[in-house]
CSV table of C-alpha atoms and ligand atoms in Angstrom, one decimal:
chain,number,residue,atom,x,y,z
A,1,UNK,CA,69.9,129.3,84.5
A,2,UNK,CA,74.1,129.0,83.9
A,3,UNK,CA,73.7,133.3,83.9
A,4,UNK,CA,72.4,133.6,87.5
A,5,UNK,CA,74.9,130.8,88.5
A,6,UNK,CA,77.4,132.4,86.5
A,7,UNK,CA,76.6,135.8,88.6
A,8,UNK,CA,77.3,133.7,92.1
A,9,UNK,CA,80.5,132.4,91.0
A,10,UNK,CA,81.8,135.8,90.1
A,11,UNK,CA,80.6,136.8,93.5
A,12,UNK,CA,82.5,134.0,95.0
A,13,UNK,CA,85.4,135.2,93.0
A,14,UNK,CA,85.2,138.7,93.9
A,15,UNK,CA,85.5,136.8,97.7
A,16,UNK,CA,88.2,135.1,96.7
A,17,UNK,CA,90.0,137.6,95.2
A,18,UNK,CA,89.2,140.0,98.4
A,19,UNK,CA,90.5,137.5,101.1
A,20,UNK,CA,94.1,136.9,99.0
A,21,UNK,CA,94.7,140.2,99.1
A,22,UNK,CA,93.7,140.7,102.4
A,23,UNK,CA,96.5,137.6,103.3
A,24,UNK,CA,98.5,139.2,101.8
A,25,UNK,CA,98.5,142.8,103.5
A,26,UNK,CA,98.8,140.5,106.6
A,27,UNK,CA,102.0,138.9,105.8
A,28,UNK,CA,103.4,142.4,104.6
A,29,UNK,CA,102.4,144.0,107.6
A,30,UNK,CA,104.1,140.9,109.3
A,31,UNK,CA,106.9,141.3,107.0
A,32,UNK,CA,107.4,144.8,107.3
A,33,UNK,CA,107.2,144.3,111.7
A,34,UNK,CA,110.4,142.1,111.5
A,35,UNK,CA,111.9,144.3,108.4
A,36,UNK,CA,111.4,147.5,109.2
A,37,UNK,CA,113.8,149.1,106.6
A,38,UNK,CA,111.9,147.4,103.6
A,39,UNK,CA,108.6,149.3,105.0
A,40,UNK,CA,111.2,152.6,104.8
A,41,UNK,CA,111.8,151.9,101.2
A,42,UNK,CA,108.7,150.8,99.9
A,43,UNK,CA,107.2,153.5,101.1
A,44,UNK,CA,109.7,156.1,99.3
A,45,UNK,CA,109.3,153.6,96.5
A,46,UNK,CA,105.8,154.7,96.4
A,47,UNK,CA,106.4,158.5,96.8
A,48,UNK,CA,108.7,158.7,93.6
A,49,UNK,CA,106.5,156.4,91.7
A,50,UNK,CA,103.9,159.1,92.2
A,51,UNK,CA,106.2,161.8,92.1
A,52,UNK,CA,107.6,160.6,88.4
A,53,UNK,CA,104.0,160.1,87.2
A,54,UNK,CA,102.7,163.7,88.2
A,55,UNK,CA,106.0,165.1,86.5
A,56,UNK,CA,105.5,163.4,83.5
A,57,UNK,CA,102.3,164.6,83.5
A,58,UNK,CA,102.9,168.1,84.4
A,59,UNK,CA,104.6,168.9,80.9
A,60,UNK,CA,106.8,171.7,82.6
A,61,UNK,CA,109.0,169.6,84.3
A,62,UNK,CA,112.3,169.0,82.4
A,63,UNK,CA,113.2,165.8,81.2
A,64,UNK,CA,116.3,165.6,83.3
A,65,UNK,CA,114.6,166.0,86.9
A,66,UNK,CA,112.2,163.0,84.9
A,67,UNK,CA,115.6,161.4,84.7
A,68,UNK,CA,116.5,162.3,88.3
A,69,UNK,CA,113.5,160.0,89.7
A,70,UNK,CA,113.6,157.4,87.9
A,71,UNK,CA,117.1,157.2,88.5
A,72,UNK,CA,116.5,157.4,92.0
A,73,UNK,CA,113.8,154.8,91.9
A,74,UNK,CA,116.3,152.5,90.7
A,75,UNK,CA,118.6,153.0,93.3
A,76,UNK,CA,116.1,152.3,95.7
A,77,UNK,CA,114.9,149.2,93.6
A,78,UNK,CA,119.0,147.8,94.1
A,79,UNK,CA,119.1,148.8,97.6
A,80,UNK,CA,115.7,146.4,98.2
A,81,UNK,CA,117.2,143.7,96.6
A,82,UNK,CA,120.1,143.7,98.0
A,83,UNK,CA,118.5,143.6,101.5
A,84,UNK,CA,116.1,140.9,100.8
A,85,UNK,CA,119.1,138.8,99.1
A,86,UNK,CA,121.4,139.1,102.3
A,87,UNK,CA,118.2,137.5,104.0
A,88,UNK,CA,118.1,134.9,101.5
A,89,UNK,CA,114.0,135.9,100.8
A,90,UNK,CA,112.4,135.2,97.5
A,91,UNK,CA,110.9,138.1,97.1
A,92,UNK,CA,109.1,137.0,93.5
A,93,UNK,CA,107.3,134.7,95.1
A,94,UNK,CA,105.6,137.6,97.7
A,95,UNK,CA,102.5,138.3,96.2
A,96,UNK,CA,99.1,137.5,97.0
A,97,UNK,CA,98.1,133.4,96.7
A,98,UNK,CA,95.3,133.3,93.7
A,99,UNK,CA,93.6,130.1,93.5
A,100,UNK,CA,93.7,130.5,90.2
A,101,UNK,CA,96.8,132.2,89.0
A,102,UNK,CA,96.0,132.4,84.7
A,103,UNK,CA,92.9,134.6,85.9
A,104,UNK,CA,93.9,135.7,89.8
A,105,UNK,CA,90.5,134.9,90.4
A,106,UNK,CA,88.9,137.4,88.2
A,107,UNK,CA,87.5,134.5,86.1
A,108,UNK,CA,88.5,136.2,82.9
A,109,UNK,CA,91.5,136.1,80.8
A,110,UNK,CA,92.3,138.5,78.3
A,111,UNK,CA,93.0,136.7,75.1
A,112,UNK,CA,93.5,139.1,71.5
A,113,UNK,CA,92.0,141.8,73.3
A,114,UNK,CA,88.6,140.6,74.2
A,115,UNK,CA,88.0,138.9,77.8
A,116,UNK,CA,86.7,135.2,77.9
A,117,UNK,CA,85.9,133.6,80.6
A,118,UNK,CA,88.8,131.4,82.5
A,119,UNK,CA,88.8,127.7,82.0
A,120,UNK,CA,88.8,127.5,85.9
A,121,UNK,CA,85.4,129.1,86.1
A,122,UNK,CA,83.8,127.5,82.7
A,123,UNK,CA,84.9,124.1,84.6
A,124,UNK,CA,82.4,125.1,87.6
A,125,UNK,CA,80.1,125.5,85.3
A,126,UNK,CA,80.0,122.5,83.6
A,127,UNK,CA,80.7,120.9,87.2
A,128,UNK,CA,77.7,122.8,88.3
A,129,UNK,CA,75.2,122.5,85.9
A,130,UNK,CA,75.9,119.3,83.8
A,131,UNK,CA,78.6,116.6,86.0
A,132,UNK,CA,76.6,116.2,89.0
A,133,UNK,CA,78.7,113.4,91.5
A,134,UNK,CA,80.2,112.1,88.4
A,135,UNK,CA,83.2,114.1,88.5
A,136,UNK,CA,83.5,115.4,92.0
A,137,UNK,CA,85.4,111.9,93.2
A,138,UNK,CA,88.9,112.9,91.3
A,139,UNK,CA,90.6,113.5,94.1
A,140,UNK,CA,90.8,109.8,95.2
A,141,UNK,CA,90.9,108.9,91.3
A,142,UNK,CA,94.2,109.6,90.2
A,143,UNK,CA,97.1,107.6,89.1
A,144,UNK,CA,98.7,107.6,91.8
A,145,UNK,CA,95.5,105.3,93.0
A,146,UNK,CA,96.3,103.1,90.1
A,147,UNK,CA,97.3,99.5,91.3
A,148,UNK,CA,98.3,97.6,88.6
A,149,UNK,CA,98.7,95.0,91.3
A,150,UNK,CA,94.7,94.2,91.2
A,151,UNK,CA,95.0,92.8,87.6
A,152,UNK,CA,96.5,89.0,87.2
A,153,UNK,CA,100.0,89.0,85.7
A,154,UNK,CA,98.7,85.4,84.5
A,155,UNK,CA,98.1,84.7,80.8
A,156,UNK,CA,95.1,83.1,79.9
A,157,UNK,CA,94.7,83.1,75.6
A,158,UNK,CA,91.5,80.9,75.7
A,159,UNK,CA,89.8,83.2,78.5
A,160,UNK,CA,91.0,86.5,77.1
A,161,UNK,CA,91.7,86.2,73.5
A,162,UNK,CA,95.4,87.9,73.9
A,163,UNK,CA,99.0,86.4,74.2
A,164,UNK,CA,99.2,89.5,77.2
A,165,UNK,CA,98.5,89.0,80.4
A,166,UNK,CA,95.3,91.3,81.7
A,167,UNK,CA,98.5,93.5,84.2
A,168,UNK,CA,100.7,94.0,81.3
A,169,UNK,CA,97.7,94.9,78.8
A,170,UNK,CA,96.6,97.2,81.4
A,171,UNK,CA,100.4,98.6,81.7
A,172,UNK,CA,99.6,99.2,77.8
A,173,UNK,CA,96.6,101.4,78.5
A,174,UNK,CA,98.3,103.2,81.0
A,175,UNK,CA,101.1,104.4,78.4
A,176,UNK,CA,98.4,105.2,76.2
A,177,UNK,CA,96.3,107.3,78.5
A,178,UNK,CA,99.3,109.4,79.5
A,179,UNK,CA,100.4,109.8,76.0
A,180,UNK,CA,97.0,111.1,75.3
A,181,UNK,CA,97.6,113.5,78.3
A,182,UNK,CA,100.7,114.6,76.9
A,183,UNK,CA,99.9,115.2,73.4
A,184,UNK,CA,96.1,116.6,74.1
A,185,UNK,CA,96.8,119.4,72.2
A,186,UNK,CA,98.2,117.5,68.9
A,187,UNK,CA,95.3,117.7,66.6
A,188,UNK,CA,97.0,113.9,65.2
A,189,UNK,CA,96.6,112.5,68.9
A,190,UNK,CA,93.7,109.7,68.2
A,191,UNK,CA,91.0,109.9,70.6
A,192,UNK,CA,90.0,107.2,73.2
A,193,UNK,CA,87.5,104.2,73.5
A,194,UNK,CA,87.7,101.9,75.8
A,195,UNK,CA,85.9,98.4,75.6
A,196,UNK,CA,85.7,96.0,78.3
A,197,UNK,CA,83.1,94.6,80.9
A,198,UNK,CA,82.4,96.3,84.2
A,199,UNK,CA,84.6,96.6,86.8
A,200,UNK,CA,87.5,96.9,84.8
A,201,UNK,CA,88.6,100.2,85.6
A,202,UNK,CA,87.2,101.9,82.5
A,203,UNK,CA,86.0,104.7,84.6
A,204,UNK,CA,88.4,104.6,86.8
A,205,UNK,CA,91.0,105.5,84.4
A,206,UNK,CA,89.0,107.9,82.6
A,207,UNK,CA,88.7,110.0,85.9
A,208,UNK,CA,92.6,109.5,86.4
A,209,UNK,CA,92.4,111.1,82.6
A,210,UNK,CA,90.2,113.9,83.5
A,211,UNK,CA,92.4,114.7,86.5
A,212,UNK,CA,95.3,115.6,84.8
A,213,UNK,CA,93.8,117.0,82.4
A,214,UNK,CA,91.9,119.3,84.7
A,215,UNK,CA,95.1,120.1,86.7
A,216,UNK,CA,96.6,121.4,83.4
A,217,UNK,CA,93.6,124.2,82.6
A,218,UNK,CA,91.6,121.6,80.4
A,219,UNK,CA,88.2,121.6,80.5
A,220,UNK,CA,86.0,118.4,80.8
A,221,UNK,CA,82.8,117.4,81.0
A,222,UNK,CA,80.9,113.7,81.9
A,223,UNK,CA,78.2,112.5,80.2
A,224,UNK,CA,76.6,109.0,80.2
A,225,UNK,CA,75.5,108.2,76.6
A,226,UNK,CA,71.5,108.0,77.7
A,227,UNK,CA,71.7,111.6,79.6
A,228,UNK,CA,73.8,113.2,76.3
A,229,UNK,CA,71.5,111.9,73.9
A,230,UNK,CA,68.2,112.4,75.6
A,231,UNK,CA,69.5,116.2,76.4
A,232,UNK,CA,70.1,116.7,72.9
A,233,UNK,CA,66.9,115.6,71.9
A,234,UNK,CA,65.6,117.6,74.5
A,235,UNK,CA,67.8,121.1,73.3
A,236,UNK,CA,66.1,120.2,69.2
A,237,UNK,CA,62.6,120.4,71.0
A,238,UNK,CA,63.3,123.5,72.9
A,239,UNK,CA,62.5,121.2,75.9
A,240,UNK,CA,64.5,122.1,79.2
A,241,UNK,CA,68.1,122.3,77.8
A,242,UNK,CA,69.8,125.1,76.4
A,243,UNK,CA,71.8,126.1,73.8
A,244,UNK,CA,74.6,125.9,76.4
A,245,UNK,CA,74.4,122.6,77.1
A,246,UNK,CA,74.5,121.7,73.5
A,247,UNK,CA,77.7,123.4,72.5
A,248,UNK,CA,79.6,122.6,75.6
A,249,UNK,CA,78.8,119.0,74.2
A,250,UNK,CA,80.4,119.7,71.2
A,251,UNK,CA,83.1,122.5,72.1
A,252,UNK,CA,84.6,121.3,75.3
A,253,UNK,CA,88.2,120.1,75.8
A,254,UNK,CA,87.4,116.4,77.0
A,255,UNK,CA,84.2,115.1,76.6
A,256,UNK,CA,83.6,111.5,78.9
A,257,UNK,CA,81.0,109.8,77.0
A,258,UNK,CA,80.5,106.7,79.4
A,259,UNK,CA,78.3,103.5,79.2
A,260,UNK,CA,78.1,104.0,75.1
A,261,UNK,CA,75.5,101.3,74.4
A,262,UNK,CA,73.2,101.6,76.9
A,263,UNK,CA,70.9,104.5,75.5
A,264,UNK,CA,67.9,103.4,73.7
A,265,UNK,CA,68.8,104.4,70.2
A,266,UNK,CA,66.9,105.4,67.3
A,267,UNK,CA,67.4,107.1,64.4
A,268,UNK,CA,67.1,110.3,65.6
A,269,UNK,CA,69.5,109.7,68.6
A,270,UNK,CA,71.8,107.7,65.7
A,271,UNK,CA,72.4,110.9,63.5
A,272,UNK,CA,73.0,113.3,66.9
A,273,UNK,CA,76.0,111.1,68.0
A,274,UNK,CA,77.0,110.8,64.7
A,275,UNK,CA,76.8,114.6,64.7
A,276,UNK,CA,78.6,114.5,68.7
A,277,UNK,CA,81.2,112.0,67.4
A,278,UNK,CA,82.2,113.8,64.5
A,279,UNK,CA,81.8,117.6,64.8
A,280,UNK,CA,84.9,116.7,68.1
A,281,UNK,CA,87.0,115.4,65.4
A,282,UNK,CA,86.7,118.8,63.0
A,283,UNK,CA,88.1,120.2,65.9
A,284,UNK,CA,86.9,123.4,64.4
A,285,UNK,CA,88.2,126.7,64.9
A,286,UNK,CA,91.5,125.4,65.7
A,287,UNK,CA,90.2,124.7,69.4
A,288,UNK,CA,91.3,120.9,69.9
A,289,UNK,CA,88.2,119.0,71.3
A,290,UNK,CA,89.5,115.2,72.3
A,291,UNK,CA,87.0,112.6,73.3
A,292,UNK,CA,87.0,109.3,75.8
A,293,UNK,CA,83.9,106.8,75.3
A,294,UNK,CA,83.4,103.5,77.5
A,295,UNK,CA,81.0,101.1,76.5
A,296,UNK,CA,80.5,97.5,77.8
A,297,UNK,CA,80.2,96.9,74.1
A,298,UNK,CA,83.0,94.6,72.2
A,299,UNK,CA,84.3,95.8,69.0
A,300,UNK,CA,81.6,93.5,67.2
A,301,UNK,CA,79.0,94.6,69.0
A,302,UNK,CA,79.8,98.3,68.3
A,303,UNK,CA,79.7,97.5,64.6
A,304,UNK,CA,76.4,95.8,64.6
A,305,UNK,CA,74.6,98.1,66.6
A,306,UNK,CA,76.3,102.1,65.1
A,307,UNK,CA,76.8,100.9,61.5
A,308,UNK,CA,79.5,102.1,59.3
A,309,UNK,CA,79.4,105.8,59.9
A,310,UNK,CA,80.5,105.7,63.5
A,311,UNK,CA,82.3,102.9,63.4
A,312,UNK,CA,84.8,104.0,61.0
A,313,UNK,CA,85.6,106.9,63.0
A,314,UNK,CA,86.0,104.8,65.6
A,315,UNK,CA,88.5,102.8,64.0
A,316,UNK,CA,90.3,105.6,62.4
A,317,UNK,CA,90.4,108.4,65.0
A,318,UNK,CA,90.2,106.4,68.4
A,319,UNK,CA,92.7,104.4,69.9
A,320,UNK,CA,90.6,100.8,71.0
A,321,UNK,CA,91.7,100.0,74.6
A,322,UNK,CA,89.9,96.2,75.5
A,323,UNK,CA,90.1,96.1,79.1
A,324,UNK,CA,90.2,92.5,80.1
A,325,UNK,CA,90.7,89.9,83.1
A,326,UNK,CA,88.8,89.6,86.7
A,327,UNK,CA,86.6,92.3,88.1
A,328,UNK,CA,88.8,94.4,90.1
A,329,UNK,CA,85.8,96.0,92.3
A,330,UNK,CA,85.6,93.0,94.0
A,331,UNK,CA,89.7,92.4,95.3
A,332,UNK,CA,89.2,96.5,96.1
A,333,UNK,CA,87.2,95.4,98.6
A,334,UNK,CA,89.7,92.3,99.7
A,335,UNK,CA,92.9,94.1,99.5
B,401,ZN,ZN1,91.0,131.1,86.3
């Protein structure tokens, strides 16, 4: 299935590629109208480009007439410059607009000499094929959308168990969830759980996460715990899911595991997240694989119900985040 969507996507690309270029013939030609003595030396740019290839190619030319174009070349290179300086136009940044400017909407990258696909377009795919509407909200879910205003600044020990207030703990997650942006690629960064009830802003933040993330070549991929675990069990009985969809659960950048607790585990499901959980911390082949999991669960909870296995890599390779205080879906609404 990802093949044939893979095929449309490159045909999109091809699209893609084909209108920037033909925006950017427009705005030359446009260009070129109100400059008409750039379109004069481009053009003889051109010439002795071709001219200096076809005498370096024709072995009976001598090196100095060689000499002689390039030379000339690079007088005509000055004399652009120096017109497109006294009109103050940054010429660098002429070129066609990519979407996409690691790949210019080829969707490959050329990485020690083979060709892999670009993060932009493996992120479609996973968008495609895998995130559904889970992930497609981000552009309202950034932090700029974070209002800290919506948790109480009042301290309430009995209620929530901490001498912080639930504004300033949140402040605390915050920090945390942008150092974890910022040092993504440090294989000592500690991954991320966060605990708390609903309405919290668990997801919220995770989304903020995945934004950024996303907006710095990263790829990411949602799952809720029940889905992930069910399509595993699927891929081991060669029902539905694909080999695909297993190793994008293990190799991508960010994997979301949301609503951890709500699966219906067994001991089967038990050893695959064990498996999830810690083949992301090997981070194997030096590719850095970072993980976020929610879960309604409290810390007790989680020890009860995963045993010692996962919950010591929870405790040594995740930094907890309890989200506590009032649900903040409900003053969203009255705000
Ligand atoms: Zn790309």
């Amino acid at each position: 299935m990802s093949q044939s969507i893979l095929k449309l996507l490159l045909k999109e690309y091809e699209q893609k590629r084909l209108s920037a270029f033909l925006d950017f013939e427009k705005r030359k030609e446009n260009l070129y109208h109100s400059l008409p003595k750039l379109e004069e030396i481009d053009k003889e740019l051109n010439i002795f480009a071709l001219n200096t290839a076809k005498s370096i190619l024709n072995s009976n030319n001598s090196t100095t007439s060689i000499q002689e174009l390039k030379d000339k070349i690079e007088a005509l290179k000055v004399e652009k410059q120096a017109l497109l300086s006294s009109l103050h136009f940054d010429y660098s940044s002429f070129k066609p607009h990519f979407d996409c400017e690691k790949c210019e909407d080829t969707g490959y990258i050329l990485i020690q000499q083979h060709y892999e696909l670009c993060s932009c377009i493996k992120q479609k795919l996973f968008d495609i094929a895998y995130n559904q509407s889970n992930i497609t909200d981000l552009k309202n879910h950034n932090f700029e959308h974070f209002n800290l205003a919506l948790y109480s600044d009042k301290i309430c020990e009995e209620l929530y168990r901490s001498n912080l207030s639930p504004r300033d703990n949140i402040k605390n997650i915050k920090e945390i969830s942008h150092s974890f942006i910022k040092n993504f690629d440090v294989p000592e960064q500690k991954n991320l759980l966060f605990t708390g009830n609903t309405g919290l802003g668990k997801s919220f933040l995770s989304d903020c996460i995945a934004c950024e993330l996303l907006k710095n070549g990263k790829t990411v991929l949602y799952q809720t715990a029940p889905v992930m675990l069910d399509t595993i069990i699927d891929y081991r009985f060669n029902k539905n899911a694909s080999q695909l969809t297993y190793d994008n659960i293990l190799n991508v950048d960010l994997l979301i595991i949301d609503d951890l607790g709500t699966e219906n585990l067994n001991s089967m499901k038990f050893t695959e997240l064990f498996n999830v959980i810690n083949t992301r911390l090997l981070n194997q082949n030096h590719h850095i694989t970072k993980t976020i999991i929610s879960t309604n669960l409290n810390l007790q909870d989680l020890r009860t119900k995963y045993d010692e296995r996962i919950f010591s890599r929870f405790v040594g390779a995740y930094n907890i985040c309890r989200f506590f205080g009032e649900d903040i879906r409900f003053k969203k609404n009255n705000v």
